[in-house]
């Protein structure tokens, strides 16, 4: 494991949310938001209405900027998110999850909780100088974010689909020579 469970979870969910703005776009319905909420183990309030979906979708661009920033550029973004949310870290335990940090109350809006959890995760990434674990897909026609949690830092594609498409293109190019 590269990071703690809660850090990895926050990074995985932030990358998924940021990438939902990439073609083919997803996170289009309140049902998709509810599935995202459950899949990533968020706690607290889920209103599940269109306004909440719109607020979460509006966060995607800011998450992309944060996740693709340099180390020094990410710091003021993290600090601003935490300041705007009046984040106060506290230890919590819920469900099967042992003690970990939350920095905002469970009744805060979902988009705020996502932003703060991402910022808290990025603190670990910045402090460990591990921003190289975040990048963009190596596929020529994809700009999705890649989170590389592998030991050997070998992940280059956002999905097996992009990796396979690039491999097929390379194979066809070799065959045509």
Short mmCIF file of C-alpha atoms in Angstrom, two decimals:
data_model
loop_
_atom_site.label_atom_id
_atom_site.label_comp_id
_atom_site.label_asym_id
_atom_site.label_seq_id
_atom_site.Cartn_x
_atom_site.Cartn_y
_atom_site.Cartn_z
CA UNK A 1 0.00 0.00 0.00
CA UNK A 2 1.38 3.37 -1.02
CA UNK A 3 -0.92 5.51 1.16
CA UNK A 4 -3.33 4.90 4.01
CA UNK A 5 -6.71 3.41 3.11
CA UNK A 6 -8.58 6.68 3.50
CA UNK A 7 -6.04 8.57 1.39
CA UNK A 8 -6.19 5.96 -1.38
CA UNK A 9 -9.98 5.94 -1.24
CA UNK A 10 -10.22 9.72 -1.51
CA UNK A 11 -7.77 9.78 -4.43
CA UNK A 12 -9.58 6.98 -6.28
CA UNK A 13 -12.95 8.70 -5.88
CA UNK A 14 -11.53 12.12 -6.87
CA UNK A 15 -9.93 10.67 -10.00
CA UNK A 16 -13.17 8.89 -10.91
CA UNK A 17 -15.18 12.06 -10.40
CA UNK A 18 -12.74 14.23 -12.37
CA UNK A 19 -12.66 11.66 -15.17
CA UNK A 20 -16.45 11.57 -15.33
CA UNK A 21 -16.19 14.84 -17.29
CA UNK A 22 -14.13 13.11 -20.00
CA UNK A 23 -15.81 11.48 -23.01
CA UNK A 24 -17.99 9.54 -22.70
CA UNK A 25 -19.23 11.80 -19.92
CA UNK A 26 -20.80 10.17 -16.90
CA UNK A 27 -22.23 11.31 -13.56
CA UNK A 28 -25.27 12.55 -15.43
CA UNK A 29 -28.05 11.39 -13.11
CA UNK A 30 -28.85 11.42 -9.43
CA UNK A 31 -28.82 7.61 -9.59
CA UNK A 32 -25.18 7.69 -10.78
CA UNK A 33 -24.37 10.06 -7.92
CA UNK A 34 -25.98 7.70 -5.42
CA UNK A 35 -23.97 4.77 -6.83
CA UNK A 36 -20.77 6.85 -6.62
CA UNK A 37 -21.60 7.78 -3.01
CA UNK A 38 -22.11 4.14 -2.04
CA UNK A 39 -19.22 2.70 -4.08
CA UNK A 40 -16.72 5.06 -2.46
CA UNK A 41 -18.05 4.64 1.07
CA UNK A 42 -18.99 8.24 1.71
CA UNK A 43 -20.76 8.84 4.99
CA UNK A 44 -23.15 11.55 6.00
CA UNK A 45 -25.93 13.19 4.10
CA UNK A 46 -26.85 12.30 0.53
CA UNK A 47 -29.71 14.54 -0.56
CA UNK A 48 -29.86 12.91 -3.98
CA UNK A 49 -31.47 15.80 -5.82
CA UNK A 50 -30.51 17.64 -8.99
CA UNK A 51 -28.95 20.56 -7.07
CA UNK A 52 -26.58 18.19 -5.27
CA UNK A 53 -25.68 16.48 -8.54
CA UNK A 54 -25.01 19.86 -10.16
CA UNK A 55 -22.76 20.93 -7.25
CA UNK A 56 -20.77 17.68 -7.41
CA UNK A 57 -20.44 17.94 -11.20
CA UNK A 58 -19.23 21.54 -10.83
CA UNK A 59 -16.38 20.25 -8.63
CA UNK A 60 -14.88 18.11 -11.42
CA UNK A 61 -12.81 20.85 -13.06
CA UNK A 62 -11.32 21.98 -9.74
CA UNK A 63 -10.43 18.38 -8.87
CA UNK A 64 -8.77 17.94 -12.25
CA UNK A 65 -6.71 21.08 -11.69
CA UNK A 66 -5.66 19.93 -8.23
CA UNK A 67 -4.85 16.35 -9.26
CA UNK A 68 -2.74 17.45 -12.22
CA UNK A 69 -0.91 20.31 -10.49
CA UNK A 70 2.75 20.41 -9.61
CA UNK A 71 3.62 19.97 -5.96
CA UNK A 72 4.12 23.68 -5.33
CA UNK A 73 0.99 24.64 -7.28
CA UNK A 74 -1.14 22.08 -5.41
CA UNK A 75 -0.35 23.53 -1.97
CA UNK A 76 -2.32 26.80 -2.28
CA UNK A 77 -5.23 24.90 -3.85
CA UNK A 78 -5.33 22.48 -0.92
CA UNK A 79 -5.05 25.32 1.59
CA UNK A 80 -7.87 27.24 -0.11
CA UNK A 81 -10.19 24.22 -0.12
CA UNK A 82 -9.55 23.58 3.56
CA UNK A 83 -9.93 27.26 4.44
CA UNK A 84 -13.15 27.71 2.42
CA UNK A 85 -14.67 24.67 4.12
CA UNK A 86 -13.44 25.72 7.57
CA UNK A 87 -12.02 22.23 7.84
CA UNK A 88 -11.21 20.94 11.30
CA UNK A 89 -9.59 17.50 11.26
CA UNK A 90 -10.98 14.95 13.71
CA UNK A 91 -10.63 11.22 14.18
CA UNK A 92 -13.71 9.14 13.34
CA UNK A 93 -14.57 5.48 13.11
CA UNK A 94 -17.59 4.10 11.27
CA UNK A 95 -18.74 0.81 9.81
CA UNK A 96 -15.78 -1.52 9.28
CA UNK A 97 -13.35 1.38 8.98
CA UNK A 98 -10.98 1.94 11.89
CA UNK A 99 -9.88 5.36 13.11
CA UNK A 100 -9.15 7.81 10.31
CA UNK A 101 -9.43 11.53 9.62
CA UNK A 102 -12.45 13.50 8.53
CA UNK A 103 -12.05 17.23 8.29
CA UNK A 104 -15.63 18.30 7.79
CA UNK A 105 -18.93 17.36 9.37
CA UNK A 106 -21.16 14.67 7.87
CA UNK A 107 -24.00 17.16 7.41
CA UNK A 108 -21.97 19.46 5.14
CA UNK A 109 -22.90 19.36 1.43
CA UNK A 110 -21.54 16.35 -0.43
CA UNK A 111 -19.45 18.45 -2.84
CA UNK A 112 -17.76 20.09 0.16
CA UNK A 113 -17.03 16.73 1.77
CA UNK A 114 -15.56 15.41 -1.49
CA UNK A 115 -13.38 18.50 -1.93
CA UNK A 116 -12.13 18.36 1.67
CA UNK A 117 -11.43 14.62 1.56
CA UNK A 118 -9.50 15.12 -1.67
CA UNK A 119 -7.55 18.00 -0.15
CA UNK A 120 -6.72 15.92 2.93
CA UNK A 121 -5.52 13.08 0.69
CA UNK A 122 -3.41 15.51 -1.32
CA UNK A 123 -1.73 16.61 1.91
CA UNK A 124 -0.35 13.07 2.20
CA UNK A 125 0.64 13.03 -1.46
CA UNK A 126 2.40 16.39 -1.20
CA UNK A 127 4.17 15.58 2.07
CA UNK A 128 5.39 12.25 0.67
CA UNK A 129 6.43 13.99 -2.58
CA UNK A 130 4.42 11.41 -4.53
CA UNK A 131 2.68 13.61 -7.12
CA UNK A 132 4.33 11.48 -9.79
CA UNK A 133 1.64 8.93 -8.96
CA UNK A 134 -0.87 11.25 -10.63
CA UNK A 135 -0.73 11.97 -14.34
CA UNK A 136 -2.72 11.84 -17.53
CA UNK A 137 -3.45 8.84 -19.70
CA UNK A 138 -0.73 7.94 -22.20
CA UNK A 139 -3.31 7.12 -24.89
CA UNK A 140 -3.09 9.59 -27.75
CA UNK A 141 -6.83 10.31 -27.71
CA UNK A 142 -7.45 10.43 -23.94
CA UNK A 143 -6.89 13.14 -21.34
CA UNK A 144 -8.21 11.23 -18.33
CA UNK A 145 -6.30 11.29 -15.06
CA UNK A 146 -4.30 8.21 -14.06
CA UNK A 147 -3.68 7.30 -10.42
CA UNK A 148 -0.74 4.92 -10.26
CA UNK A 149 -0.75 2.96 -7.00
CA UNK A 150 1.45 0.18 -8.38
CA UNK A 151 4.72 -0.69 -6.66
CA UNK A 152 6.79 -0.19 -9.77
CA UNK A 153 4.97 2.96 -10.94
CA UNK A 154 4.13 1.35 -14.27
CA UNK A 155 0.55 2.45 -14.82
CA UNK A 156 0.31 4.59 -17.95
CA UNK A 157 -3.32 4.30 -19.00
CA UNK A 158 -6.55 5.30 -17.27
CA UNK A 159 -8.19 2.00 -18.19
CA UNK A 160 -7.57 -1.30 -19.89
CA UNK A 161 -9.64 0.04 -22.79
CA UNK A 162 -7.11 2.80 -23.49
CA UNK A 163 -4.18 0.43 -22.98
CA UNK A 164 -5.65 -2.16 -25.34
CA UNK A 165 -6.52 0.46 -27.96
CA UNK A 166 -2.93 1.75 -27.93
CA UNK A 167 -1.53 -1.80 -28.11
CA UNK A 168 -3.74 -2.62 -31.11
CA UNK A 169 -2.72 0.62 -32.84
CA UNK A 170 0.96 -0.15 -32.23
CA UNK A 171 0.48 -3.72 -33.53
CA UNK A 172 -1.26 -2.46 -36.69
CA UNK A 173 1.46 0.10 -37.27
CA UNK A 174 4.14 -2.60 -37.03
CA UNK A 175 2.21 -4.87 -39.40
CA UNK A 176 1.84 -2.16 -42.02
CA UNK A 177 5.61 -1.64 -42.30
#
